[in-house]
Coordinates of N, CA and C in Angstrom, one line a residue:
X15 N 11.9 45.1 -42.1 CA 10.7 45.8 -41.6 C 11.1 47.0 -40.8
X16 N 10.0 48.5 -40.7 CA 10.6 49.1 -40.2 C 10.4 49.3 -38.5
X17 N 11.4 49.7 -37.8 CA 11.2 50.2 -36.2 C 10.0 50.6 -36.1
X18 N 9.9 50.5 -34.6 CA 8.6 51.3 -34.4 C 8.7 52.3 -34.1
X19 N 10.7 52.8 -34.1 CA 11.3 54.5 -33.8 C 11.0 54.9 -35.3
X20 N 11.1 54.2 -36.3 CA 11.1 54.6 -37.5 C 9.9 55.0 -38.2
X21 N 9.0 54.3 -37.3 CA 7.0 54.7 -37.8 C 7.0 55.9 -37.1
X22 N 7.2 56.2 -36.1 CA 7.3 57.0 -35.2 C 7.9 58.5 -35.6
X23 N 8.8 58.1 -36.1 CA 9.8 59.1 -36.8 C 8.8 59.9 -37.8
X24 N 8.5 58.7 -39.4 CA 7.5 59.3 -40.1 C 6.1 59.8 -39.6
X25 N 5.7 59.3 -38.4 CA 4.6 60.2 -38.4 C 5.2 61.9 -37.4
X26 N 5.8 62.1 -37.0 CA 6.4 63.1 -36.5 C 6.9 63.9 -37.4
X27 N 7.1 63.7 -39.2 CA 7.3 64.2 -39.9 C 6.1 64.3 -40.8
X28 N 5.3 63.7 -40.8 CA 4.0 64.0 -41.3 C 3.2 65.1 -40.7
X29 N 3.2 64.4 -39.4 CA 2.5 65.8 -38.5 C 2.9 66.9 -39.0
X30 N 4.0 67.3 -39.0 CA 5.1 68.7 -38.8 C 4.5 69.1 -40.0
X31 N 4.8 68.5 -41.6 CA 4.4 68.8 -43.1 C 3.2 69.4 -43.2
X32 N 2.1 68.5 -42.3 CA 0.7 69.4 -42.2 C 0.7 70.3 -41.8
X33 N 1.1 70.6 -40.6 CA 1.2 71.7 -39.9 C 1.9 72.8 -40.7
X34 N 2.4 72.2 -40.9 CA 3.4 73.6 -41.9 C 2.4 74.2 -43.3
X35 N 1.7 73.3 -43.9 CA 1.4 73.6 -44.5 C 0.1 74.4 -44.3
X36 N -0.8 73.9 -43.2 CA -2.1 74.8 -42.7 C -1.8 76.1 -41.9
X37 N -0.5 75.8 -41.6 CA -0.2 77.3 -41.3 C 0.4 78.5 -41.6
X38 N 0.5 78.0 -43.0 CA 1.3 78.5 -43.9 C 0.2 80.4 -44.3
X39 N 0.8 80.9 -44.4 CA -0.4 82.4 -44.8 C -0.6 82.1 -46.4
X40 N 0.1 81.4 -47.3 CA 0.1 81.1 -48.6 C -1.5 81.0 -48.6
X41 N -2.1 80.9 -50.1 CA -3.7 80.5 -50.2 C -3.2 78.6 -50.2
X42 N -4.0 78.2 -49.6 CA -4.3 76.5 -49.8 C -4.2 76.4 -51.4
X43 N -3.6 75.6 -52.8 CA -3.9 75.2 -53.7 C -4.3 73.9 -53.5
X44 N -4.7 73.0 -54.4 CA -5.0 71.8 -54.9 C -3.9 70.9 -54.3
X45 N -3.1 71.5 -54.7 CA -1.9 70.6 -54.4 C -1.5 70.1 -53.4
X46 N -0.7 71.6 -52.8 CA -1.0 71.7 -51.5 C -2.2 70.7 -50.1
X47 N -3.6 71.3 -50.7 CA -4.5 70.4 -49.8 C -4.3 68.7 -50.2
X48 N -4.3 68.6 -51.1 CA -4.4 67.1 -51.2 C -2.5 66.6 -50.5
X49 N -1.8 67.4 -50.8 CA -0.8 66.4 -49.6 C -0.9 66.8 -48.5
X50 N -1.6 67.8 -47.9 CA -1.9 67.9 -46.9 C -3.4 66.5 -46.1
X51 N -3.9 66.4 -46.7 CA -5.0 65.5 -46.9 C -4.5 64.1 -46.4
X52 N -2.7 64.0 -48.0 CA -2.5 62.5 -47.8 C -1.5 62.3 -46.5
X53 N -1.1 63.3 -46.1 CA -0.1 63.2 -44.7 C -0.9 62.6 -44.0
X54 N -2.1 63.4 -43.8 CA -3.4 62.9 -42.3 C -3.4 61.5 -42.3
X55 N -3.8 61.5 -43.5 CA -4.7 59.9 -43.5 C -3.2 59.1 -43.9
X56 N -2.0 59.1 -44.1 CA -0.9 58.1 -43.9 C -0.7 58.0 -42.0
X57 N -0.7 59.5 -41.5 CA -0.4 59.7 -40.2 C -1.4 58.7 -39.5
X58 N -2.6 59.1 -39.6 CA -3.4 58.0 -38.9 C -3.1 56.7 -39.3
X59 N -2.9 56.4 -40.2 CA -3.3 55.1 -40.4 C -1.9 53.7 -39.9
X60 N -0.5 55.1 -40.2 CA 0.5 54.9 -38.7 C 0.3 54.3 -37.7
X61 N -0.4 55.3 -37.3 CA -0.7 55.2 -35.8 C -1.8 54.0 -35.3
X62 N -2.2 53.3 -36.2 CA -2.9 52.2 -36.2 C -2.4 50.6 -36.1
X63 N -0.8 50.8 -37.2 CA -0.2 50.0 -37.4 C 0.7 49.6 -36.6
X64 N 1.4 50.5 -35.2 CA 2.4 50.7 -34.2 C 2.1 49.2 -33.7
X65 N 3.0 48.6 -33.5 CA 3.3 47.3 -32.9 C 2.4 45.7 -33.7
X66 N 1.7 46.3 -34.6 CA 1.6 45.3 -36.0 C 2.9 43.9 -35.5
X67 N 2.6 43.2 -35.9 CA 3.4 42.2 -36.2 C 3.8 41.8 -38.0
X68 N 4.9 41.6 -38.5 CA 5.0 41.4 -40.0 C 4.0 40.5 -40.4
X69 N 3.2 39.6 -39.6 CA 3.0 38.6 -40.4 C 1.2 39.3 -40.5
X70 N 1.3 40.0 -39.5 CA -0.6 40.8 -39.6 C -0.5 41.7 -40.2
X71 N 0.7 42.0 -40.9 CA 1.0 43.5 -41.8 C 0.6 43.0 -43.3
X72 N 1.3 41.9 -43.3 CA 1.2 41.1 -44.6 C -0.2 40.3 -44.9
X73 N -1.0 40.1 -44.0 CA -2.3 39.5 -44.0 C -3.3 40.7 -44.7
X74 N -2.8 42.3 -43.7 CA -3.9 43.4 -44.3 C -3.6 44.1 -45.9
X75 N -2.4 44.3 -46.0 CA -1.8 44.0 -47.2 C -2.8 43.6 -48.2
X76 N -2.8 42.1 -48.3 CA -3.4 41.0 -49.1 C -4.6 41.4 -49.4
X77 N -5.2 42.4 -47.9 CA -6.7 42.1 -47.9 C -7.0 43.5 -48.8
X78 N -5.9 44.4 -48.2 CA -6.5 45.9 -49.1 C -6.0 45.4 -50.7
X79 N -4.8 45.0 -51.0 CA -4.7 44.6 -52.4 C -6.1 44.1 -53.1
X80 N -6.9 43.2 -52.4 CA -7.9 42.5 -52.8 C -8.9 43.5 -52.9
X81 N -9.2 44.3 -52.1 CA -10.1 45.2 -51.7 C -10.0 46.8 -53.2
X82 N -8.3 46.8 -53.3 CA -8.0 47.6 -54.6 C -8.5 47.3 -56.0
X83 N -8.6 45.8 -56.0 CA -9.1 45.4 -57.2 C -11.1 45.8 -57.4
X84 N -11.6 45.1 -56.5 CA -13.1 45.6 -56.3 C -13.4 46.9 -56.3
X85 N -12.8 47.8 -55.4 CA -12.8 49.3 -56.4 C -12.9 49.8 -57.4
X86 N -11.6 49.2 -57.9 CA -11.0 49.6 -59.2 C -11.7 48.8 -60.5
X87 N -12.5 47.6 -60.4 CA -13.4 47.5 -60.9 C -14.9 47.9 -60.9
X88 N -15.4 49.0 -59.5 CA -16.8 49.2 -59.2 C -16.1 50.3 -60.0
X89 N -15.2 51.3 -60.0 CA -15.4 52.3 -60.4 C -15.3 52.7 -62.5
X90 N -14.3 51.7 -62.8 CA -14.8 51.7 -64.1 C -16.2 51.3 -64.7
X91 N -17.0 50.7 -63.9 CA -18.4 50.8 -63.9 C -19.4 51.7 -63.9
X92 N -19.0 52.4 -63.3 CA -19.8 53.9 -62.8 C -19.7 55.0 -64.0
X93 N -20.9 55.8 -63.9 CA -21.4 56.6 -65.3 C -21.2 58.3 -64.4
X94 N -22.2 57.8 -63.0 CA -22.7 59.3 -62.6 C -21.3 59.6 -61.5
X95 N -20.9 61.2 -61.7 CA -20.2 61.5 -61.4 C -19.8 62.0 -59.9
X96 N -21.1 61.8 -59.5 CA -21.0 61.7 -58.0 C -20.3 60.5 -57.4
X97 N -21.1 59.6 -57.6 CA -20.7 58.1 -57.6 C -19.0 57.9 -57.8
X98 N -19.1 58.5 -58.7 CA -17.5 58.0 -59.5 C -16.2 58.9 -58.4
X99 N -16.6 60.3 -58.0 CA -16.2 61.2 -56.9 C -15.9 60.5 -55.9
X100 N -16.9 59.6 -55.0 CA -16.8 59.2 -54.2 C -16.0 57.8 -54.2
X101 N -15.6 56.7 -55.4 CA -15.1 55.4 -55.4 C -14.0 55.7 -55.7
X102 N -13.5 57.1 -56.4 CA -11.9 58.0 -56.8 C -11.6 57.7 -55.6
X103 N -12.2 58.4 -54.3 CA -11.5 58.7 -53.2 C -11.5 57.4 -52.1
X104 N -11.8 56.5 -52.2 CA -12.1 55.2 -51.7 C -10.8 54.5 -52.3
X105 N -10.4 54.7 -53.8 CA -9.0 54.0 -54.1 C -8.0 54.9 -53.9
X106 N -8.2 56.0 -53.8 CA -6.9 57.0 -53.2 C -6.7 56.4 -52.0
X107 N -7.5 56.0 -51.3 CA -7.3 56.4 -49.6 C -7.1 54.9 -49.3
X108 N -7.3 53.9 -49.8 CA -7.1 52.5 -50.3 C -5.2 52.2 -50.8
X109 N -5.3 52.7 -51.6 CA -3.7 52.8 -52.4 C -2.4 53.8 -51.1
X110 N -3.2 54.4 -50.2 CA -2.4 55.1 -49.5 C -1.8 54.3 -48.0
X111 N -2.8 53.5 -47.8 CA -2.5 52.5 -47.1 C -2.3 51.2 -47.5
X112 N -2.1 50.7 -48.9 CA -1.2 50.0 -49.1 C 0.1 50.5 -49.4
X113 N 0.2 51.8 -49.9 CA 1.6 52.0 -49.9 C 2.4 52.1 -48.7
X114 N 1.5 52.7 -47.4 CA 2.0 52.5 -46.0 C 2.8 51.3 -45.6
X115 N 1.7 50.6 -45.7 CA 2.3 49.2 -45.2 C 3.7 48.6 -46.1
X116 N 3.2 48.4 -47.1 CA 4.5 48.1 -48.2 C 5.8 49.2 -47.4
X117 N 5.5 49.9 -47.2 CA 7.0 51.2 -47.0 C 7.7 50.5 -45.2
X118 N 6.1 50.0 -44.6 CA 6.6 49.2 -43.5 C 7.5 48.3 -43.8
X119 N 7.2 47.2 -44.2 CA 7.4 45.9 -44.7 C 9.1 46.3 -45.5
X120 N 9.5 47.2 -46.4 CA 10.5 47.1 -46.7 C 11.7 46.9 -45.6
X121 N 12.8 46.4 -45.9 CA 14.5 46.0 -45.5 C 14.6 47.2 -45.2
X122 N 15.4 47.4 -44.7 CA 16.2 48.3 -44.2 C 17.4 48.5 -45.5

């Protein structure tokens, strides 16, 4: 599992990536904004996890895994594209904090 120098670390590099990129004079692309987008919401959601214990890391884990599947089946349900807009970004932002935690949870 990782430090809490090591969460610490990645969000201080997250920060900086945004920053760099919003202040960049370049035009914003797609690209660009959306990893600009996914730093924020990994950065926050860091900053939420700081002093976590493994075993309540592994409990939320479980729950967003569970929570990935019920998306990921509302949204192959969906026709109208608003709808579908909005459940896209509900499993983006779902999958981004399971990947968080999982990157916690790894060995060293």
């Amino acid at each position: 599992m990782k430090t809490t120098d090591e969460i610490q670390e990645r969000i201080n590099y997250l920060n900086e990536s945004t920053r760099n990129i919003l202040n960049s004079n370049e035009r914003l692309n797609k690209e660009k904004q959306i990893v600009s987008v996914e730093s924020q919401v990994e950065e926050t959601f860091l900053k939420t996890l700081i002093g976590k214990e493994e075993g309540e890391l592994k409990e939320l884990l479980i729950e967003l895994e569970a929570k990935s599947r019920v998306l990921n089946s509302s949204l192959e349900k969906q026709n109208d594209s608003k709808s579908k807009h909005k459940s896209q970004a509900k499993v983006w932002t779902n999958n981004i904090k399971i990947n968080t935690i999982k990157w916690i949870l790894e060995d060293q």
